[in-house]
Amino acid sequence: MKATALRRAPFAIPALALGITMLVASEFLPASVLPLIATELRISDGTAGLAVAATALAGALTAPSLASLVPRTDRRRVLIILLGVGTAANVLVAVAPSFPVLLLGRLALGVAIAGYWSLAFGAGVQILPSRPALVSTALATGTSIATIVAMPLAAIGGTALGWRQVFWAAAVVGVLATLTLALTLPSVPAHPSAGFAMMRRALGHRRLMLGIVCVGLAAFANFTAYPYIRLAIETVDPGAMGWLLLLWGAGGLVGNILAGAISRRLRLAVSLGPFILAASLLLASQSGTTASLTVASLAWGLGFNLVPVTTQLWVTTVEPDDAEAAVSLQVTAFQTAITLGAVVGGLLLDHSGLAAVFLTAATAAVLGGVGFAALPAQPAEARQRPGVVPSSAENARTKAASEV
């Protein structure tokens, strides 16, 4: 790394996290202004809800292949372009004259999210090869900030100024994030073996794929139940809605920090999140007092937010040679879980009630935790390929994993 790049490098990790904040906030913005979108575009609330599902579906479909389409392109350039696409997607939504145009913008956002998530961790680890847990925690904190700050502000701003202004604001943040990344992120060369061959190897790694299933189960647990956290609160104490949701977010920040702190015992760390999530979901479904719901909200935020950090570290530890593909599959699992969770949660709520939603989600979380507890968290045996030398980032992950 050149001297100028070295000076900029410490600022690159927060810049990567700012990009995550913008993209994740943008993904869930429609949920904050759903009735406003539906009214202006003269569609049902259910149809407007497709604006979230479409983004997740686009992300799930493109995450495994997007990085493979640009196997030799400097990851700095790709990340900047993806943030630009996400920003343009918000502009398209803000000016959309009809729902199909809005949906097109949301699909483009899904592609940007999937690609950025897949590459940001690898780029960060190349900059700080000895601190993968710090990189993952920083990116996950970007997600928490989006959840805690952006969503409530979007709801307030949408009511006061209109839903289009909310997406204009997201686009402004996108411009800021793109410029900040361009100014701080040094060159990040692509891995020598990046491409479709890397993805095929990752897909053929049995233990990795079992772990990806567990990632999907844990994420499915959260995204099946989270849309109905307000209903759970309303049945007990509607007046506590604001601060209980804030408490969920505070638990998420604690979870991000805790994940990095305990990641040296990776097998324990990656199992702990789903188990805490399951317990909190069961407690939330059975809560009859504000006190028990307070504990459930805090534990829910903490348990779920352990999952992104620890699973990202797990997949890149188990598959260090093909880490970029492994993270892409982790992103696919999350995006698929968002889509399936919305569908399954809605069906269960309509036909079986809120308790069934939370019980199903808790069961999925337990299965994910048991799966991770049964899977070793050590790297696979090195599969040395002619002309391919493991990067310093991969060597760092392998060294850290040997301490697990």
Short mmCIF file of C-alpha atoms in Angstrom, two decimals, residues 30-343:
data_model
loop_
_atom_site.label_atom_id
_atom_site.label_comp_id
_atom_site.label_asym_id
_atom_site.label_seq_id
_atom_site.Cartn_x
_atom_site.Cartn_y
_atom_site.Cartn_z
CA PRO A 30 -40.84 1.68 2.61
CA ALA A 31 -41.90 0.00 5.85
CA SER A 32 -41.79 3.42 7.56
CA VAL A 33 -43.93 5.19 4.94
CA LEU A 34 -45.98 2.31 3.53
CA PRO A 35 -49.47 3.84 3.90
CA LEU A 36 -48.28 7.10 2.32
CA ILE A 37 -46.88 5.29 -0.73
CA ALA A 38 -50.03 3.21 -1.09
CA THR A 39 -52.32 6.23 -0.91
CA GLU A 40 -50.45 8.39 -3.43
CA LEU A 41 -49.87 5.61 -5.97
CA ARG A 42 -53.40 4.23 -5.44
CA ILE A 43 -52.37 0.70 -4.55
CA SER A 44 -53.10 -1.52 -1.56
CA ASP A 45 -50.84 -1.68 1.48
CA GLY A 46 -50.06 -5.28 0.58
CA THR A 47 -48.94 -4.30 -2.91
CA ALA A 48 -46.84 -1.45 -1.52
CA GLY A 49 -45.18 -3.98 0.79
CA LEU A 50 -43.68 -5.62 -2.30
CA ALA A 51 -41.25 -2.69 -2.35
CA VAL A 52 -39.38 -4.36 0.53
CA ALA A 53 -39.78 -7.93 -0.68
CA ALA A 54 -38.60 -7.07 -4.21
CA THR A 55 -35.37 -5.57 -2.88
CA ALA A 56 -34.63 -8.64 -0.77
CA LEU A 57 -35.45 -10.99 -3.65
CA ALA A 58 -33.17 -9.10 -6.06
CA GLY A 59 -30.41 -9.28 -3.47
CA ALA A 60 -30.87 -13.01 -2.93
CA LEU A 61 -30.71 -13.72 -6.67
CA THR A 62 -27.69 -11.55 -7.45
CA ALA A 63 -25.45 -11.97 -4.39
CA PRO A 64 -23.94 -15.34 -5.46
CA SER A 65 -23.01 -14.16 -8.96
CA LEU A 66 -22.39 -10.42 -8.94
CA ALA A 67 -18.78 -10.57 -7.73
CA SER A 68 -18.07 -13.36 -10.20
CA LEU A 69 -19.11 -11.10 -13.09
CA VAL A 70 -16.22 -8.74 -12.29
CA PRO A 71 -13.53 -11.20 -11.14
CA ARG A 72 -10.51 -8.98 -11.90
CA THR A 73 -11.92 -5.51 -11.22
CA ASP A 74 -10.45 -3.56 -8.31
CA ARG A 75 -12.94 -3.91 -5.44
CA ARG A 76 -12.60 -0.20 -4.65
CA ARG A 77 -14.09 0.67 -8.03
CA VAL A 78 -16.87 -1.92 -7.71
CA LEU A 79 -17.88 -0.74 -4.23
CA ILE A 80 -18.02 2.90 -5.32
CA ILE A 81 -20.14 1.98 -8.35
CA LEU A 82 -22.51 -0.07 -6.18
CA LEU A 83 -23.02 2.85 -3.80
CA GLY A 84 -23.72 5.01 -6.82
CA VAL A 85 -26.32 2.51 -8.03
CA GLY A 86 -27.95 2.49 -4.58
CA THR A 87 -28.07 6.29 -4.59
CA ALA A 88 -29.56 6.39 -8.10
CA ALA A 89 -32.14 3.78 -7.03
CA ASN A 90 -33.36 6.09 -4.26
CA VAL A 91 -33.62 8.98 -6.73
CA LEU A 92 -35.69 6.79 -9.06
CA VAL A 93 -38.04 5.89 -6.21
CA ALA A 94 -38.31 9.55 -5.17
CA VAL A 95 -39.47 10.62 -8.64
CA ALA A 96 -41.43 7.45 -9.52
CA PRO A 97 -44.73 8.35 -11.25
CA SER A 98 -46.09 4.82 -10.83
CA PHE A 99 -45.56 1.67 -8.81
CA PRO A 100 -43.76 -0.26 -11.62
CA VAL A 101 -41.14 2.52 -11.81
CA LEU A 102 -40.79 2.50 -8.03
CA LEU A 103 -40.37 -1.29 -8.13
CA LEU A 104 -37.61 -0.93 -10.72
CA GLY A 105 -35.73 1.36 -8.36
CA ARG A 106 -36.17 -1.10 -5.52
CA LEU A 107 -34.82 -3.97 -7.64
CA ALA A 108 -31.74 -1.91 -8.49
CA LEU A 109 -31.26 -1.22 -4.78
CA GLY A 110 -31.34 -4.96 -4.09
CA VAL A 111 -28.49 -5.53 -6.53
CA ALA A 112 -26.46 -2.73 -4.89
CA ILE A 113 -27.04 -4.10 -1.39
CA ALA A 114 -26.11 -7.67 -2.32
CA GLY A 115 -22.93 -6.67 -4.11
CA TYR A 116 -21.79 -4.16 -1.51
CA TRP A 117 -22.38 -6.52 1.43
CA SER A 118 -20.55 -9.31 -0.40
CA LEU A 119 -17.42 -7.23 -1.06
CA ALA A 120 -17.23 -4.75 1.83
CA PHE A 121 -15.97 -7.22 4.43
CA GLY A 122 -13.21 -8.56 2.18
CA ALA A 123 -12.13 -5.04 1.31
CA GLY A 124 -12.03 -4.06 4.97
CA VAL A 125 -9.99 -7.12 5.92
CA GLN A 126 -7.45 -6.36 3.20
CA ILE A 127 -7.01 -2.93 4.79
CA LEU A 128 -6.86 -4.33 8.36
CA PRO A 129 -5.75 -7.95 7.85
CA SER A 130 -5.16 -8.60 11.55
CA ARG A 131 -8.55 -7.27 12.71
CA PRO A 132 -11.36 -9.14 10.89
CA ALA A 133 -13.63 -9.00 13.94
CA LEU A 134 -13.26 -5.21 14.11
CA VAL A 135 -14.19 -4.89 10.43
CA SER A 136 -17.26 -7.10 10.79
CA THR A 137 -18.36 -5.27 13.94
CA ALA A 138 -18.01 -1.89 12.22
CA LEU A 139 -20.14 -2.99 9.28
CA ALA A 140 -22.78 -4.49 11.55
CA THR A 141 -22.83 -1.27 13.58
CA GLY A 142 -23.71 0.51 10.36
CA THR A 143 -26.75 -1.74 10.13
CA SER A 144 -27.73 -1.01 13.73
CA ILE A 145 -27.49 2.74 13.18
CA ALA A 146 -29.78 2.40 10.17
CA THR A 147 -32.30 0.51 12.29
CA ILE A 148 -32.15 2.76 15.35
CA VAL A 149 -31.89 6.19 13.73
CA ALA A 150 -32.96 6.08 10.09
CA MET A 151 -36.22 4.17 10.47
CA PRO A 152 -37.83 6.37 13.16
CA LEU A 153 -36.63 9.53 11.38
CA ALA A 154 -38.11 8.26 8.13
CA ALA A 155 -41.48 7.67 9.78
CA ILE A 156 -41.49 11.19 11.27
CA GLY A 157 -40.16 12.84 8.13
CA GLY A 158 -42.57 10.98 5.88
CA THR A 159 -45.54 12.17 7.89
CA ALA A 160 -44.32 15.77 8.04
CA LEU A 161 -42.82 16.23 4.58
CA GLY A 162 -44.02 13.32 2.44
CA TRP A 163 -42.59 9.95 1.53
CA ARG A 164 -40.72 11.18 -1.54
CA GLN A 165 -38.64 13.54 0.58
CA VAL A 166 -37.56 10.56 2.69
CA PHE A 167 -36.03 8.90 -0.37
CA TRP A 168 -34.45 12.19 -1.48
CA ALA A 169 -32.80 12.37 1.95
CA ALA A 170 -31.52 8.81 1.52
CA ALA A 171 -30.11 9.78 -1.87
CA VAL A 172 -28.26 12.72 -0.30
CA VAL A 173 -26.73 10.37 2.28
CA GLY A 174 -25.83 8.06 -0.60
CA VAL A 175 -23.93 10.84 -2.37
CA LEU A 176 -22.07 11.60 0.88
CA ALA A 177 -21.26 7.92 1.42
CA THR A 178 -20.04 7.49 -2.16
CA LEU A 179 -17.76 10.54 -2.00
CA THR A 180 -16.41 9.54 1.41
CA LEU A 181 -15.59 6.04 0.17
CA ALA A 182 -13.92 7.39 -2.96
CA LEU A 183 -11.72 9.67 -0.85
CA THR A 184 -10.72 7.13 1.81
CA LEU A 185 -10.72 3.62 0.36
CA PRO A 186 -7.37 2.59 -1.13
CA SER A 187 -7.02 0.19 -4.04
CA VAL A 188 -8.33 -3.30 -3.15
CA PRO A 189 -7.17 -5.83 -5.76
CA ALA A 190 -9.50 -8.73 -6.49
CA HIS A 191 -8.48 -12.16 -5.22
CA PRO A 192 -6.42 -14.00 -7.88
CA SER A 193 -8.96 -16.85 -8.05
CA ALA A 194 -12.11 -14.70 -7.96
CA GLY A 195 -14.82 -15.69 -10.42
CA PHE A 196 -17.35 -18.42 -11.03
CA ALA A 197 -14.78 -21.09 -10.17
CA MET A 198 -14.50 -19.63 -6.67
CA MET A 199 -18.28 -19.79 -6.24
CA ARG A 200 -18.37 -23.40 -7.46
CA ARG A 201 -15.74 -24.38 -4.91
CA ALA A 202 -17.68 -22.65 -2.13
CA LEU A 203 -20.91 -24.36 -3.16
CA GLY A 204 -19.10 -27.69 -3.07
CA HIS A 205 -17.85 -27.15 0.49
CA ARG A 206 -20.31 -29.23 2.51
CA ARG A 207 -19.59 -27.76 5.95
CA LEU A 208 -19.81 -24.22 4.62
CA MET A 209 -23.17 -24.92 2.98
CA LEU A 210 -24.53 -26.47 6.18
CA GLY A 211 -23.47 -23.30 7.94
CA ILE A 212 -25.22 -21.18 5.30
CA VAL A 213 -28.43 -23.10 6.05
CA CYS A 214 -27.97 -22.25 9.73
CA VAL A 215 -27.42 -18.59 8.82
CA GLY A 216 -30.70 -18.69 6.90
CA LEU A 217 -32.56 -20.26 9.82
CA ALA A 218 -31.34 -17.61 12.29
CA ALA A 219 -32.15 -14.77 9.90
CA PHE A 220 -35.53 -16.30 9.03
CA ALA A 221 -36.35 -16.41 12.75
CA ASN A 222 -35.84 -12.68 13.09
CA PHE A 223 -37.48 -11.54 9.86
CA THR A 224 -40.53 -13.73 10.40
CA ALA A 225 -41.27 -12.15 13.77
CA TYR A 226 -39.82 -8.62 13.60
CA PRO A 227 -42.58 -7.10 11.40
CA TYR A 228 -44.98 -7.95 14.24
CA ILE A 229 -42.97 -6.69 17.20
CA ARG A 230 -45.34 -3.71 17.34
CA LEU A 231 -48.32 -6.05 17.69
CA ALA A 232 -46.61 -7.86 20.55
CA ILE A 233 -46.00 -4.56 22.33
CA GLU A 234 -49.52 -3.25 21.69
CA THR A 235 -51.09 -6.27 23.37
CA VAL A 236 -49.21 -5.49 26.59
CA ASP A 237 -48.42 -1.76 26.78
CA PRO A 238 -49.07 0.44 23.71
CA GLY A 239 -47.66 3.46 25.52
CA ALA A 240 -44.26 1.78 25.78
CA MET A 241 -43.88 1.35 22.00
CA GLY A 242 -41.25 4.03 21.42
CA TRP A 243 -38.82 3.20 24.15
CA LEU A 244 -39.17 -0.57 23.74
CA LEU A 245 -38.24 -0.30 20.07
CA LEU A 246 -35.34 1.93 21.05
CA LEU A 247 -34.33 -0.69 23.60
CA TRP A 248 -34.32 -3.31 20.81
CA GLY A 249 -31.88 -1.12 18.93
CA ALA A 250 -29.72 -0.57 21.99
CA GLY A 251 -29.55 -4.32 22.47
CA GLY A 252 -28.42 -4.56 18.87
CA LEU A 253 -25.48 -2.24 19.49
CA VAL A 254 -24.49 -4.30 22.51
CA GLY A 255 -24.77 -7.44 20.39
CA ASN A 256 -22.45 -6.03 17.72
CA ILE A 257 -19.79 -5.13 20.29
CA LEU A 258 -20.17 -8.43 22.17
CA ALA A 259 -19.84 -10.41 18.94
CA GLY A 260 -16.43 -8.96 18.27
CA ALA A 261 -15.34 -9.47 21.86
CA ILE A 262 -16.19 -13.19 21.98
CA SER A 263 -15.29 -14.07 18.39
CA ARG A 264 -12.08 -15.83 19.43
CA ARG A 265 -14.35 -18.59 20.73
CA LEU A 266 -16.14 -18.67 17.40
CA ARG A 267 -18.13 -21.86 17.82
CA LEU A 268 -19.66 -20.54 21.03
CA ALA A 269 -20.17 -17.07 19.61
CA VAL A 270 -21.96 -18.20 16.46
CA SER A 271 -24.28 -20.51 18.43
CA LEU A 272 -25.07 -18.01 21.17
CA GLY A 273 -26.94 -15.49 19.01
CA PRO A 274 -29.62 -17.88 17.70
CA PHE A 275 -30.21 -19.33 21.18
CA ILE A 276 -30.65 -15.89 22.76
CA LEU A 277 -32.91 -14.93 19.87
CA ALA A 278 -35.07 -18.02 20.40
CA ALA A 279 -35.42 -17.36 24.13
CA SER A 280 -36.34 -13.72 23.55
CA LEU A 281 -38.98 -14.62 20.95
CA LEU A 282 -40.60 -17.12 23.30
CA LEU A 283 -40.56 -14.56 26.13
CA ALA A 284 -42.03 -11.87 23.87
CA SER A 285 -44.86 -14.15 22.78
CA GLN A 286 -45.75 -15.00 26.38
CA SER A 287 -45.13 -11.59 27.96
CA GLY A 288 -47.98 -10.30 30.06
CA THR A 289 -46.15 -7.42 31.72
CA THR A 290 -44.08 -4.47 30.55
CA ALA A 291 -41.15 -5.73 32.62
CA SER A 292 -40.96 -9.09 30.82
CA LEU A 293 -41.43 -7.40 27.44
CA THR A 294 -38.56 -5.05 28.30
CA VAL A 295 -36.25 -8.01 28.89
CA ALA A 296 -37.50 -9.68 25.71
CA SER A 297 -36.91 -6.57 23.56
CA LEU A 298 -33.37 -6.04 24.84
CA ALA A 299 -32.48 -9.74 24.46
CA TRP A 300 -34.06 -9.89 21.00
CA GLY A 301 -31.97 -7.00 19.72
CA LEU A 302 -28.83 -8.41 21.32
CA GLY A 303 -29.37 -11.99 20.12
CA PHE A 304 -30.15 -11.17 16.51
CA ASN A 305 -27.34 -8.64 16.14
CA LEU A 306 -24.82 -11.24 17.27
CA VAL A 307 -25.73 -13.18 14.14
CA PRO A 308 -24.42 -10.99 11.26
CA VAL A 309 -20.98 -10.47 12.82
CA THR A 310 -20.38 -14.01 14.07
CA THR A 311 -21.71 -15.73 10.95
CA GLN A 312 -19.61 -13.51 8.69
CA LEU A 313 -16.52 -14.47 10.70
CA TRP A 314 -17.61 -18.12 10.69
CA VAL A 315 -18.02 -18.45 6.92
CA THR A 316 -14.72 -16.69 6.20
CA THR A 317 -12.92 -18.83 8.77
CA VAL A 318 -14.35 -22.09 7.47
CA GLU A 319 -13.65 -21.09 3.86
CA PRO A 320 -10.65 -18.70 3.98
CA ASP A 321 -9.45 -19.44 0.43
CA ASP A 322 -12.81 -18.45 -1.10
CA ALA A 323 -13.94 -15.89 1.47
CA GLU A 324 -15.53 -13.55 -1.07
CA ALA A 325 -17.83 -16.31 -2.31
CA ALA A 326 -18.56 -17.43 1.25
CA VAL A 327 -19.71 -13.93 2.26
CA SER A 328 -21.82 -13.74 -0.91
CA LEU A 329 -23.62 -16.90 0.17
CA GLN A 330 -24.13 -15.46 3.67
CA VAL A 331 -25.72 -12.38 2.10
CA THR A 332 -27.92 -14.62 -0.05
CA ALA A 333 -29.10 -16.44 3.08
CA PHE A 334 -30.06 -13.15 4.75
CA GLN A 335 -31.87 -11.75 1.72
CA THR A 336 -33.75 -15.01 1.16
CA ALA A 337 -34.73 -15.05 4.84
CA ILE A 338 -36.15 -11.52 4.56
CA THR A 339 -38.35 -12.59 1.65
CA LEU A 340 -39.49 -15.91 3.10
CA GLY A 341 -39.95 -14.45 6.57
CA ALA A 342 -42.33 -11.81 5.25
CA VAL A 343 -44.41 -14.41 3.43
#
